[in-house]
Coordinates of C-alpha atoms in Angstrom, one line a residue:
Chain A
X12 CA -26.2 -10.2 -61.4
X13 CA -23.5 -9.9 -58.9
X14 CA -22.6 -6.5 -57.1
X15 CA -20.8 -3.8 -58.9
X16 CA -17.1 -3.9 -58.6
X17 CA -15.2 -0.7 -58.9
X18 CA -11.9 -1.0 -60.9
X19 CA -9.0 0.0 -58.7
X20 CA -5.9 -1.4 -60.4
X21 CA -3.4 0.9 -58.7
X22 CA -4.8 0.6 -55.1
X23 CA -6.0 4.2 -54.9
X24 CA -8.4 3.2 -52.2
X25 CA -5.2 3.1 -50.0
X26 CA -4.7 6.9 -50.7
X27 CA -8.2 7.7 -49.4
X28 CA -9.0 8.5 -45.6
X29 CA -11.1 6.2 -43.7
X30 CA -13.8 9.0 -43.8
X31 CA -13.5 9.4 -47.5
X32 CA -14.0 5.6 -48.0
X33 CA -17.1 5.8 -45.8
X34 CA -18.6 8.7 -47.7
X35 CA -17.9 6.8 -51.0
X36 CA -19.4 3.7 -49.7
X37 CA -22.6 5.4 -48.6
X38 CA -23.0 7.2 -52.0
X39 CA -22.2 3.8 -53.8
X40 CA -24.8 1.9 -51.8
X41 CA -27.3 4.6 -52.3
X42 CA -26.8 4.5 -56.1
X43 CA -26.9 0.7 -56.3
X44 CA -30.0 0.6 -54.1
X45 CA -32.0 3.5 -54.8
X46 CA -30.9 5.1 -58.2
X47 CA -30.2 2.1 -60.5
X48 CA -33.5 0.4 -59.8
X49 CA -35.3 3.3 -61.1
X50 CA -33.2 5.3 -63.5
X51 CA -33.9 3.2 -66.6
X52 CA -37.7 4.0 -66.4
X53 CA -37.0 7.7 -65.6
X54 CA -34.7 7.9 -68.6
X55 CA -37.2 6.3 -70.9
X56 CA -40.1 8.5 -69.6
X57 CA -37.9 11.7 -69.6
X58 CA -38.5 12.4 -66.0
X59 CA -36.4 13.4 -63.0
X60 CA -36.7 10.9 -60.1
X61 CA -38.0 13.5 -57.6
X62 CA -38.1 11.2 -54.6
X63 CA -34.3 10.9 -54.9
X64 CA -34.0 14.6 -53.6
X65 CA -35.1 14.1 -50.0
X66 CA -33.0 10.9 -49.8
X67 CA -29.8 12.7 -51.2
X68 CA -30.5 15.6 -48.9
X69 CA -30.9 13.3 -45.8
X70 CA -27.7 11.7 -46.6
X71 CA -26.0 15.2 -46.8
X72 CA -25.1 15.1 -50.5
X73 CA -26.2 18.8 -51.2
X74 CA -23.4 21.2 -50.5
X75 CA -21.5 18.5 -48.8
X76 CA -18.1 20.4 -49.2
X77 CA -19.5 23.7 -47.5
X78 CA -19.0 24.4 -43.8
X79 CA -21.9 25.2 -41.5
X80 CA -25.6 26.0 -42.4
X81 CA -26.5 22.5 -42.2
X82 CA -23.8 21.3 -44.6
X83 CA -21.4 18.4 -44.0
X84 CA -18.1 20.4 -44.4
X85 CA -16.3 17.5 -46.4
X86 CA -13.0 17.8 -48.1
X87 CA -12.7 18.2 -51.9
X88 CA -11.9 14.5 -52.5
X89 CA -14.8 13.3 -50.4
X90 CA -17.2 15.6 -52.4
X91 CA -15.7 14.2 -55.6
X92 CA -16.3 10.9 -54.6
X93 CA -19.9 11.5 -54.2
X94 CA -20.1 13.0 -57.6
X95 CA -18.3 10.0 -59.0
X96 CA -20.7 7.5 -57.4
X97 CA -23.8 9.6 -58.4
X98 CA -22.6 9.7 -62.0
X99 CA -22.1 5.8 -61.8
X100 CA -25.9 5.9 -61.6
X101 CA -26.8 8.6 -64.0
X102 CA -25.1 11.9 -65.3
X103 CA -28.6 13.5 -64.7
X104 CA -28.7 12.7 -61.1
X105 CA -25.1 13.8 -60.6
X106 CA -26.0 17.1 -62.5
X107 CA -28.8 17.8 -60.1
X108 CA -26.4 17.5 -57.1
X109 CA -23.8 19.4 -58.9
X110 CA -26.0 22.3 -59.6
X111 CA -27.8 22.3 -56.1
X112 CA -24.4 22.3 -54.4
X113 CA -21.7 23.9 -56.6
X114 CA -23.9 26.3 -58.7
X115 CA -26.5 27.5 -56.4
X116 CA -25.4 26.9 -52.8
X117 CA -21.8 27.7 -53.5
X118 CA -22.4 31.4 -54.9
X119 CA -24.7 32.0 -51.9
X120 CA -22.1 30.5 -49.7
X121 CA -19.2 32.5 -51.2
X122 CA -20.7 35.7 -52.2
X123 CA -24.0 36.1 -50.4
X124 CA -24.8 38.2 -47.4
X125 CA -25.1 36.5 -44.0
X126 CA -28.9 36.9 -44.3
X127 CA -29.0 35.3 -47.6
X128 CA -27.0 32.4 -46.4
X129 CA -29.1 31.8 -43.4
X130 CA -32.2 32.1 -45.3
X131 CA -31.2 29.6 -48.1
X132 CA -28.5 27.3 -47.3
X133 CA -30.0 25.2 -44.6
X134 CA -33.1 24.7 -46.7
X135 CA -31.1 23.8 -49.6
X136 CA -28.9 21.3 -47.7
X137 CA -32.2 19.7 -46.6
X138 CA -33.5 19.5 -50.1
X139 CA -36.5 21.8 -49.2
X140 CA -35.3 24.3 -51.7
X141 CA -34.1 23.3 -55.0
X142 CA -31.7 25.7 -56.9
X143 CA -30.7 26.4 -60.5
X144 CA -28.1 28.5 -62.1
X145 CA -28.8 30.9 -64.9
X146 CA -25.8 31.9 -66.8
X147 CA -26.0 30.5 -70.5
X148 CA -28.3 32.1 -72.9
X149 CA -29.8 31.2 -76.3
X150 CA -27.2 33.3 -78.1
X151 CA -24.3 33.3 -75.5
X152 CA -22.8 30.0 -74.4
X153 CA -19.1 29.8 -74.3
X154 CA -19.0 33.6 -74.4
X155 CA -21.0 34.6 -71.3
X156 CA -19.5 37.9 -71.1
X157 CA -21.6 39.2 -73.8
X158 CA -24.8 38.0 -72.2
X159 CA -27.9 40.0 -72.9
X160 CA -29.7 39.6 -69.7
X161 CA -29.9 43.0 -68.0
X162 CA -30.5 44.2 -64.5
X163 CA -31.9 47.8 -64.4
X164 CA -31.7 49.6 -61.1
X165 CA -34.9 50.9 -59.7
X166 CA -35.6 52.7 -56.3
X167 CA -34.9 49.9 -53.7
X168 CA -34.3 47.1 -56.2
X169 CA -33.8 45.7 -59.6
X170 CA -35.7 44.8 -62.8
X171 CA -34.4 41.9 -64.6
X172 CA -35.0 41.2 -68.3
X173 CA -33.6 38.3 -70.5
X174 CA -33.7 34.6 -71.3
X175 CA -31.5 31.9 -70.1
X176 CA -31.1 28.5 -71.7
X177 CA -30.1 25.0 -70.9
X178 CA -30.7 25.5 -67.2
X179 CA -30.5 22.2 -65.2
X180 CA -33.2 21.9 -62.4
X181 CA -34.9 25.1 -64.1
X182 CA -38.5 24.0 -63.9
X183 CA -38.2 22.2 -60.5
X184 CA -36.2 24.9 -58.9
X185 CA -37.5 27.1 -55.9
X186 CA -34.6 29.5 -56.5
X187 CA -32.6 30.6 -59.4
X188 CA -29.1 32.2 -59.1
X189 CA -29.4 34.6 -62.4
X190 CA -26.4 36.5 -63.7
X191 CA -27.2 39.7 -65.4
X192 CA -25.5 42.7 -66.6
X193 CA -26.1 45.8 -64.7
X194 CA -24.1 48.0 -67.1
X195 CA -22.5 47.9 -70.6
X196 CA -19.6 45.4 -70.1
X197 CA -18.8 42.0 -68.5
X198 CA -17.4 43.6 -65.5
X199 CA -20.9 44.9 -64.5
X200 CA -22.3 41.3 -64.3
X201 CA -24.0 40.6 -60.8
X202 CA -25.7 37.6 -59.5
X203 CA -29.3 37.7 -58.2
X204 CA -31.4 35.2 -56.3
X205 CA -34.8 35.0 -58.1
X206 CA -37.5 33.0 -56.3
X207 CA -40.1 30.7 -58.1
X208 CA -43.4 32.6 -58.4
X209 CA -41.8 36.1 -58.9
X210 CA -44.1 37.9 -61.4
X211 CA -42.6 37.9 -64.8
X212 CA -40.4 34.9 -64.1
X213 CA -41.1 31.5 -65.7
X214 CA -39.2 28.3 -66.5
X215 CA -40.6 26.3 -69.1
X216 CA -39.0 22.8 -69.6
X217 CA -37.0 21.8 -72.7
X218 CA -38.5 18.7 -74.0
X219 CA -37.6 16.0 -76.6
X220 CA -33.9 15.6 -75.4
X221 CA -32.2 12.3 -76.1
X222 CA -29.5 13.0 -73.6
X223 CA -29.7 13.6 -69.9
X224 CA -33.4 12.5 -70.1
X225 CA -33.6 11.9 -66.3
X226 CA -32.8 15.5 -65.7
X227 CA -34.8 18.6 -66.0
X228 CA -33.5 21.1 -68.4
X229 CA -35.3 24.5 -68.9
X230 CA -35.2 28.0 -70.1
X231 CA -35.6 30.8 -67.7
X232 CA -37.5 33.7 -68.9
X233 CA -37.4 37.0 -67.1
X234 CA -39.8 39.8 -68.2
X235 CA -39.6 42.8 -66.0
X236 CA -38.9 40.6 -63.0
X237 CA -38.7 43.1 -59.9
X238 CA -36.4 41.9 -57.1
X239 CA -35.4 43.7 -54.0
X240 CA -32.0 44.9 -53.3
X241 CA -31.5 42.0 -50.9
X242 CA -31.7 39.6 -53.8
X243 CA -28.5 40.6 -55.2
X244 CA -25.2 38.7 -54.1
X245 CA -23.1 41.4 -52.6
X246 CA -19.8 39.7 -52.7
X247 CA -18.9 39.5 -56.2
X248 CA -19.0 41.5 -59.6
X249 CA -18.0 40.5 -63.1
X250 CA -17.4 37.3 -64.7
X251 CA -15.3 36.0 -61.9
X252 CA -18.6 35.2 -60.0
X253 CA -20.2 32.7 -62.3
X254 CA -16.8 31.4 -63.5
X255 CA -15.8 30.5 -59.9
X256 CA -19.0 28.6 -59.4
X257 CA -18.4 26.8 -62.7
X258 CA -14.8 25.7 -61.4
X259 CA -16.5 24.0 -58.3
X260 CA -18.9 22.2 -60.7
X261 CA -16.4 21.3 -63.2
X262 CA -14.2 19.8 -60.6
X263 CA -17.0 17.5 -59.5
X264 CA -17.7 16.7 -63.2
X265 CA -14.0 15.4 -63.6
X266 CA -15.0 13.0 -60.7
X267 CA -18.3 12.3 -62.0
X268 CA -17.0 11.1 -65.4
X269 CA -15.1 8.4 -63.6
X270 CA -18.3 7.1 -62.4
X271 CA -19.8 6.8 -65.8
X272 CA -16.6 5.1 -67.1
X273 CA -16.6 2.6 -64.1
X274 CA -20.3 1.7 -64.9
X275 CA -19.6 1.2 -68.6
X276 CA -16.4 -0.8 -67.8
X277 CA -18.0 -3.0 -65.2
X278 CA -20.8 -3.8 -67.6
X279 CA -18.6 -4.5 -70.7
X280 CA -16.3 -6.7 -68.7
X281 CA -19.2 -8.8 -67.3
X282 CA -20.7 -9.0 -70.8
X283 CA -17.4 -10.0 -72.5
X284 CA -16.7 -12.7 -70.2
X285 CA -20.1 -14.1 -70.2
X286 CA -20.9 -13.7 -74.0
X287 CA -19.7 -16.7 -76.1
X288 CA -18.8 -16.6 -79.7
X289 CA -16.8 -19.1 -81.9
X290 CA -16.9 -21.3 -78.8
X291 CA -15.4 -19.0 -76.2
X292 CA -16.0 -15.9 -74.2
X293 CA -15.6 -12.9 -76.4
X294 CA -13.1 -11.5 -73.6
X295 CA -10.7 -14.1 -74.9
X296 CA -10.3 -12.4 -78.2
X297 CA -7.5 -10.1 -78.7
X298 CA -9.7 -7.3 -80.1
X299 CA -12.0 -7.3 -77.0
X300 CA -9.0 -7.5 -74.6
X301 CA -7.4 -4.4 -76.4
X302 CA -10.6 -2.6 -75.9
X303 CA -10.8 -3.6 -72.1
X304 CA -7.3 -2.7 -71.6
X305 CA -7.6 0.8 -73.1
X306 CA -10.7 1.5 -70.9
X307 CA -8.9 0.2 -67.8
X308 CA -5.9 2.4 -68.5
X309 CA -7.9 5.5 -69.1
X310 CA -10.1 4.9 -66.0
X311 CA -6.8 4.5 -64.0
X312 CA -5.4 7.7 -65.3
X313 CA -8.6 9.5 -64.7
X314 CA -8.6 8.4 -61.2
X315 CA -5.1 9.6 -60.6
X316 CA -5.9 12.9 -62.2
X317 CA -9.0 13.6 -60.2
X318 CA -7.4 12.5 -57.0
X319 CA -4.3 14.7 -57.4
X320 CA -6.6 17.6 -58.4
X321 CA -8.7 17.0 -55.3
X322 CA -5.7 17.1 -53.0
X323 CA -4.5 20.2 -54.7
X324 CA -8.0 21.8 -54.2
X325 CA -7.9 20.8 -50.5
X326 CA -4.6 22.8 -50.2
X327 CA -6.2 25.7 -52.0
X328 CA -3.8 25.2 -55.0
X329 CA -6.1 23.8 -57.7
X330 CA -5.8 26.2 -60.7
X331 CA -8.7 26.8 -63.1
X332 CA -6.7 25.4 -66.1
X333 CA -6.0 22.2 -64.0
X334 CA -9.7 21.8 -63.5
X335 CA -10.1 22.4 -67.2
X336 CA -7.5 19.8 -68.2
X337 CA -9.2 17.2 -65.8
X338 CA -12.8 17.8 -66.9
X339 CA -11.7 17.7 -70.5
X340 CA -9.8 14.5 -70.3
X341 CA -12.1 12.7 -68.0
X342 CA -15.3 13.4 -69.9
X343 CA -13.7 12.9 -73.2
X344 CA -12.6 9.5 -72.1
X345 CA -15.7 8.6 -70.4
X346 CA -17.6 9.1 -73.6
X347 CA -15.0 7.0 -75.6
X348 CA -15.4 4.3 -72.9
X349 CA -19.1 4.3 -73.2
X350 CA -19.1 4.0 -76.9
X351 CA -16.4 1.1 -76.6
X352 CA -18.7 -0.5 -74.0
X353 CA -21.5 -0.3 -76.3
X354 CA -19.3 -2.0 -79.2
X355 CA -18.5 -4.7 -76.8
X356 CA -22.1 -5.3 -76.0
X357 CA -23.0 -5.6 -79.6
X358 CA -26.6 -5.1 -80.4
X359 CA -27.5 -5.7 -76.7
X360 CA -25.8 -2.3 -76.1
X361 CA -28.4 -0.3 -77.7
X362 CA -31.1 -1.5 -75.5
X363 CA -32.1 0.2 -72.1
X364 CA -31.4 -3.2 -70.5
X365 CA -27.8 -2.1 -70.4
X366 CA -26.4 1.1 -69.1
X367 CA -23.7 2.0 -71.6
X368 CA -26.0 3.6 -74.2
X369 CA -27.7 5.8 -71.6
X370 CA -24.2 6.8 -70.3
X371 CA -23.0 7.5 -73.9
X372 CA -26.1 9.6 -74.7
X373 CA -25.7 11.5 -71.4
X374 CA -22.1 12.2 -71.8
X375 CA -22.7 13.8 -75.2
X376 CA -24.2 16.7 -73.0
X377 CA -21.5 16.5 -70.3
X378 CA -18.8 16.9 -72.9
X379 CA -20.6 20.2 -73.9
X380 CA -21.9 21.7 -70.7
X381 CA -19.7 23.4 -68.0
X382 CA -17.3 24.6 -70.6
X383 CA -17.2 22.8 -73.9
X384 CA -14.5 20.2 -74.6
X385 CA -13.2 22.9 -77.1
X386 CA -13.2 26.0 -74.5
X387 CA -11.2 23.7 -72.0
X388 CA -8.7 23.1 -74.7
X389 CA -8.2 26.8 -75.1
X390 CA -7.9 27.4 -71.4
X391 CA -5.3 24.8 -71.3
X392 CA -3.6 26.1 -74.5
X393 CA -3.5 29.6 -73.0
X394 CA -1.8 28.3 -69.9
X395 CA 0.8 26.4 -72.1
X396 CA 1.5 29.2 -74.5
X397 CA 0.7 32.4 -72.8
X398 CA -1.4 33.2 -75.9
X399 CA -5.2 33.7 -75.4
X400 CA -7.1 32.2 -78.3
X401 CA -10.4 33.6 -77.2
X402 CA -9.7 37.2 -78.0
Chain B
X28 CA -30.4 1.3 -21.9
X29 CA -27.0 -0.1 -23.0
X30 CA -27.3 -2.2 -26.1
X31 CA -24.2 -4.1 -27.2
X32 CA -24.0 -5.2 -30.9
X33 CA -21.6 -7.9 -32.0
X34 CA -20.3 -7.3 -35.4
X35 CA -17.9 -8.8 -38.0
X36 CA -15.6 -7.7 -40.7
X37 CA -16.2 -10.3 -43.5
X38 CA -15.2 -10.5 -47.2
X39 CA -17.7 -9.0 -49.6
X40 CA -19.8 -11.9 -50.9
X41 CA -19.0 -11.0 -54.5
X42 CA -15.2 -11.7 -53.6
X43 CA -13.6 -14.7 -55.1
X44 CA -12.2 -16.7 -52.1
X45 CA -8.9 -18.2 -52.3
X46 CA -7.5 -20.8 -49.7
X47 CA -4.1 -19.6 -48.2
X48 CA -1.0 -21.7 -48.5
X49 CA -1.5 -23.2 -44.9
X50 CA -4.7 -24.8 -46.4
X51 CA -6.7 -23.8 -43.3
X52 CA -7.3 -20.1 -43.7
X53 CA -8.3 -17.8 -46.6
X54 CA -6.1 -15.4 -48.6
X55 CA -7.0 -12.0 -47.4
X56 CA -4.8 -9.9 -49.7
X57 CA -6.8 -8.2 -52.5
X58 CA -10.1 -9.1 -50.8
X59 CA -12.7 -6.3 -50.3
X60 CA -14.3 -6.4 -46.7
X61 CA -17.6 -5.3 -45.6
X62 CA -19.6 -5.3 -42.4
X63 CA -21.5 -8.7 -42.2
X64 CA -24.9 -8.0 -43.7
X65 CA -26.7 -9.7 -40.8
X66 CA -25.0 -7.5 -38.3
X67 CA -26.4 -4.4 -40.2
X68 CA -29.9 -5.6 -39.2
X69 CA -28.6 -5.8 -35.6
X70 CA -27.1 -2.3 -35.6
X71 CA -30.3 -0.7 -37.2
X72 CA -32.5 -2.5 -34.5
X73 CA -30.4 -1.3 -31.7
X74 CA -30.4 2.3 -33.1
X75 CA -34.1 2.1 -33.4
X76 CA -34.6 0.9 -29.9
X77 CA -32.4 3.6 -28.6
X78 CA -34.3 6.1 -30.6
X79 CA -37.7 4.8 -29.4
X80 CA -36.5 4.9 -25.7
X81 CA -35.0 8.3 -26.3
X82 CA -31.9 7.5 -24.3
X83 CA -29.2 5.0 -24.1
X84 CA -25.9 3.9 -25.5
X85 CA -25.2 1.5 -28.6
X86 CA -21.8 -0.1 -28.2
X87 CA -20.5 -2.0 -31.2
X88 CA -17.9 -4.7 -30.5
X89 CA -15.9 -6.8 -32.9
X90 CA -13.0 -9.3 -32.6
X91 CA -10.7 -9.0 -35.6
X92 CA -7.5 -7.6 -37.1
X93 CA -6.5 -4.0 -37.1
X94 CA -8.4 -3.3 -40.2
X95 CA -11.6 -4.3 -38.4
X96 CA -11.4 -0.9 -36.8
X97 CA -12.8 0.4 -40.2
X98 CA -15.8 -1.9 -39.7
X99 CA -16.4 -0.4 -36.2
X100 CA -16.1 3.0 -37.7
X101 CA -18.8 2.4 -40.3
X102 CA -21.1 1.2 -37.5
X103 CA -20.3 4.3 -35.5
X104 CA -21.0 6.4 -38.7
X105 CA -24.5 4.7 -38.8
X106 CA -25.1 6.1 -35.4
X107 CA -23.5 3.8 -32.8
X108 CA -22.0 5.6 -29.8
X109 CA -19.0 3.6 -28.8
X110 CA -16.8 1.0 -30.4
X111 CA -14.9 -2.0 -28.7
X112 CA -12.3 -3.5 -30.7
X113 CA -10.7 -6.9 -29.5
X114 CA -7.8 -6.9 -31.8
X115 CA -6.6 -10.3 -33.1
X116 CA -4.8 -10.8 -36.2
X117 CA -5.2 -14.7 -36.7
X118 CA -8.5 -16.0 -38.4
X119 CA -10.3 -17.8 -35.7
X120 CA -12.2 -20.9 -36.8
X121 CA -13.6 -22.0 -33.4
X122 CA -17.0 -20.4 -32.5
X123 CA -16.3 -21.2 -28.8
X124 CA -13.1 -19.2 -28.6
X125 CA -14.8 -16.3 -30.4
X126 CA -17.8 -16.5 -28.2
X127 CA -15.9 -16.9 -24.9
X128 CA -13.7 -14.0 -25.7
X129 CA -16.7 -11.8 -26.7
X130 CA -18.5 -12.9 -23.5
X131 CA -15.6 -12.0 -21.3
X132 CA -15.4 -8.5 -22.9
X133 CA -19.2 -7.9 -22.5
X134 CA -19.0 -8.9 -18.9
X135 CA -16.2 -6.2 -18.5
X136 CA -18.3 -3.4 -20.0
X137 CA -19.7 -0.6 -17.8
X138 CA -22.5 -0.2 -17.6
X139 CA -23.5 -3.7 -18.0
X140 CA -25.2 -4.6 -21.3
X141 CA -29.0 -4.6 -21.1
X142 CA -29.3 -6.2 -24.4
X143 CA -26.9 -7.9 -26.8
X144 CA -27.7 -8.2 -30.5
X145 CA -25.8 -10.0 -33.2
X146 CA -26.4 -11.0 -36.8
X147 CA -27.8 -14.6 -37.0
X148 CA -24.6 -15.6 -39.0
X149 CA -21.4 -14.3 -40.4
X150 CA -21.5 -14.7 -44.2
X151 CA -18.0 -16.0 -44.3
X152 CA -17.7 -18.7 -41.6
X153 CA -21.4 -19.5 -41.4
X154 CA -21.2 -21.2 -38.1
X155 CA -24.5 -19.5 -36.6
X156 CA -23.1 -20.5 -33.4
X157 CA -21.4 -17.4 -31.8
X158 CA -24.6 -15.6 -30.9
X159 CA -26.3 -18.4 -29.0
X160 CA -23.0 -19.5 -27.4
X161 CA -22.4 -16.0 -26.0
X162 CA -25.9 -16.1 -24.7
X163 CA -25.3 -19.5 -22.9
X164 CA -22.0 -18.3 -21.5
X165 CA -23.6 -15.1 -20.1
X166 CA -26.6 -17.0 -19.0
X167 CA -28.9 -14.8 -21.0
X168 CA -32.2 -15.7 -22.7
X169 CA -31.5 -16.2 -26.3
X170 CA -33.9 -15.7 -29.4
X171 CA -32.4 -16.5 -32.8
X172 CA -33.4 -15.4 -36.2
X173 CA -35.5 -12.3 -35.1
X174 CA -37.6 -10.8 -37.9
X175 CA -39.6 -8.5 -35.8
X176 CA -38.8 -6.6 -32.6
X177 CA -41.0 -4.3 -30.5
X178 CA -40.2 -2.8 -27.1
X179 CA -43.3 -2.9 -24.8
X180 CA -43.9 0.1 -22.6
X181 CA -42.7 -1.9 -19.4
X182 CA -39.4 -2.6 -21.2
X183 CA -40.1 -6.3 -22.3
X184 CA -39.2 -7.2 -25.8
X185 CA -41.9 -8.8 -28.2
X186 CA -40.0 -10.5 -30.8
X187 CA -41.0 -12.8 -33.8
X188 CA -39.1 -15.2 -35.6
X189 CA -39.9 -17.4 -38.7
X190 CA -40.5 -21.1 -38.2
X191 CA -41.5 -23.7 -40.5
X192 CA -45.0 -22.7 -41.8
X193 CA -45.6 -19.6 -39.8
X194 CA -44.3 -17.2 -37.1
X195 CA -43.3 -17.6 -33.6
X196 CA -44.1 -14.7 -31.2
X197 CA -42.1 -14.5 -27.9
X198 CA -41.8 -12.2 -25.0
X199 CA -38.3 -11.8 -23.6
X200 CA -37.2 -9.8 -20.7
X201 CA -33.9 -7.9 -20.9
X202 CA -31.1 -8.6 -20.4
X203 CA -31.2 -11.0 -23.4
X204 CA -29.5 -11.8 -26.5
X205 CA -31.1 -11.7 -29.9
X206 CA -29.7 -12.7 -33.3
X207 CA -31.2 -10.9 -36.3
X208 CA -32.4 -12.1 -39.4
X209 CA -33.2 -10.5 -42.9
X210 CA -36.3 -8.8 -43.1
X211 CA -36.2 -7.4 -39.6
X212 CA -35.5 -3.8 -40.8
X213 CA -33.9 -1.8 -43.6
X214 CA -30.5 -0.7 -42.4
X215 CA -29.8 3.0 -42.7
X216 CA -27.0 4.5 -44.7
X217 CA -24.4 6.3 -42.8
X218 CA -25.1 9.9 -43.5
X219 CA -22.3 12.4 -44.3
X220 CA -23.0 14.0 -40.9
X221 CA -22.9 10.5 -39.2
X222 CA -19.6 9.9 -40.8
X223 CA -18.1 13.1 -39.6
X224 CA -19.5 12.6 -36.1
X225 CA -17.9 9.0 -36.1
X226 CA -14.4 10.5 -36.3
X227 CA -15.0 11.9 -32.6
X228 CA -16.4 8.6 -31.1
X229 CA -14.2 6.4 -29.0
X230 CA -13.0 3.1 -29.9
X231 CA -11.7 1.2 -26.8
X232 CA -9.2 -1.6 -27.0
X233 CA -9.6 -3.6 -23.8
X234 CA -7.0 -6.2 -23.1
X235 CA -9.1 -9.4 -23.2
X236 CA -7.3 -12.6 -23.6
X237 CA -8.4 -14.9 -26.7
X238 CA -10.1 -18.0 -25.2
X239 CA -8.6 -21.3 -26.2
X240 CA -10.2 -23.2 -29.2
X241 CA -12.1 -26.3 -28.6
X242 CA -12.1 -27.3 -32.3
X243 CA -9.6 -26.8 -35.0
X244 CA -10.0 -26.5 -38.7
X245 CA -8.1 -29.4 -40.5
X246 CA -8.3 -28.0 -44.0
X247 CA -10.4 -25.8 -46.4
X248 CA -11.6 -27.3 -49.7
X249 CA -13.0 -25.8 -52.7
X250 CA -16.4 -27.1 -53.9
X251 CA -16.1 -29.7 -56.6
X252 CA -16.0 -28.3 -60.1
X253 CA -19.4 -28.2 -61.7
X254 CA -20.1 -31.0 -64.1
X255 CA -21.4 -30.3 -67.6
X256 CA -25.2 -30.5 -68.1
X257 CA -27.0 -33.1 -69.9
X258 CA -29.9 -32.8 -72.3
X259 CA -32.6 -35.4 -71.6
X260 CA -34.9 -34.6 -74.6
X261 CA -36.9 -32.0 -76.2
X262 CA -40.4 -30.5 -75.7
X263 CA -43.1 -31.8 -73.6
X264 CA -42.1 -35.4 -74.1
X265 CA -39.0 -34.8 -72.1
X266 CA -40.7 -33.5 -69.0
X267 CA -41.6 -36.9 -67.3
X268 CA -37.9 -38.1 -67.8
X269 CA -36.6 -34.7 -66.5
X270 CA -38.8 -34.8 -63.4
X271 CA -37.7 -38.5 -62.8
X272 CA -34.1 -37.4 -63.0
X273 CA -34.5 -34.4 -60.7
X274 CA -36.3 -36.6 -58.3
X275 CA -34.3 -39.7 -58.4
X276 CA -30.8 -38.6 -59.4
X277 CA -30.4 -35.0 -58.3
X278 CA -32.9 -35.4 -55.4
X279 CA -34.0 -31.8 -55.7
X280 CA -37.7 -32.5 -55.8

């Protein structure tokens, strides 16, 4: 099979800097040569390709948009392009990098003490310490403000109790950012750095998933977990803390979805031009061309949206509702495109020999995690109408 | 140790090549360009030698249009120290003109080159001539198609190349020119830190005249369209006839 060709109908490449193109090319080659050859096996086995972690770290993919502490200090677009390319491989691989960089390193970077930053960030950038992010609970998903996990003050520290669920990287993580209430309402939420092996802390893996199979998803169980004062992130209190992290990660997902779309489109186009029925390639039929045209237009729109959002983010102007709109739109269309690709591939599309089925299965998670499609709809709705549908 | 690596910006081999209106060059609009894959082995070899010695400079040099600066930048992002861009917009078809121009530029470098590396071939023009020609013009020992390279403690290079039925092992004393073949190494990716660092590395643009061509391309032609296949029979009974045709008609056996 010839090399992957990314769709770029509107010459958006020309809007990238030389540095951004080089970053994208590194991530693209890495995915073609290191991720794609192994991902099908891991997806089937339900295992995370652990040996990719040191390789991603060496290339600088973890916390690539942070400055200092061994991080590359890239702009938002370059960071987005890495997420795009990783998700062209698999949403699970992109999820690992998103969680490490945006959900674990970012809160330490933004809200941690200097001591916490120096202790954790260089080792996390180097992939020596893997992180996870504990916000969602079994009974509190879209409404994290009502979380039950509690942190109780003791002399010189805190005692944590509660359960977190759907935690990417949970069982392989050395460090968890756990959000807990220190009082009665959401304004008392604080972030705590909980190390693997702390008595009372465990992270059992959630098995039997049919989506994100090449990704570790876990519960975090905290039973009278004692942590010192120095484990609390001093710089933020209330829901703003976790939500600001989610904004970073959601931004990356808006880009990541483009990678999944591109993988599916590339595969569908190749298949449609090679597969012959009724004496001609199925790409020659109007129904197939309609599908391909719809896919290509949505990819192009998603690219424009992500790129503009990235430039706004670089100027410090990206608003949370803009990130919601982009994540919502791009993931929705990625899932549609993956399903359409599967349709073009016919029965072949249901096998692991092709990627579209794996992407479609993965995207069923992506459309729900990091703010469900519905919650993002309400965030945009609130922006448009001034009326808050949550309350 | 100053290692000079000759590199070229070439169309991605997955690209569909179209002959331009003049019939002698290719249409470059809409093509994706990459660093010539054989040159990646040369860059990696240079970086490994520099790392082994623990000191030195790796200079990457290219002859090509303004956009070839991007190719130099990607080599700098892999870890090369310095770029030299001999800017020339026209597609050059004559290996001598290219080699003579590069040789002149190499002679102008300070400090002088201790070792020159180049990919065995450019995947677009496929002349396989530029590396050896540069060696001749600079009167350097030349070993082509290197698949293994080791630096001896005293500085000599032990190189291996594939020959019919086996390997040839040679000892070369720098300064020398080697052309690199697939299998020599696994080229590294440009890391994000490397990419950031590359922004600050210098690309020089010395004024080197383009040497006159000694040959000219008359025209480029597409390969003949593939003919439809033929079914010579079915099952085991067809095998002798198939073998006969492959031997006598197709002449591939």
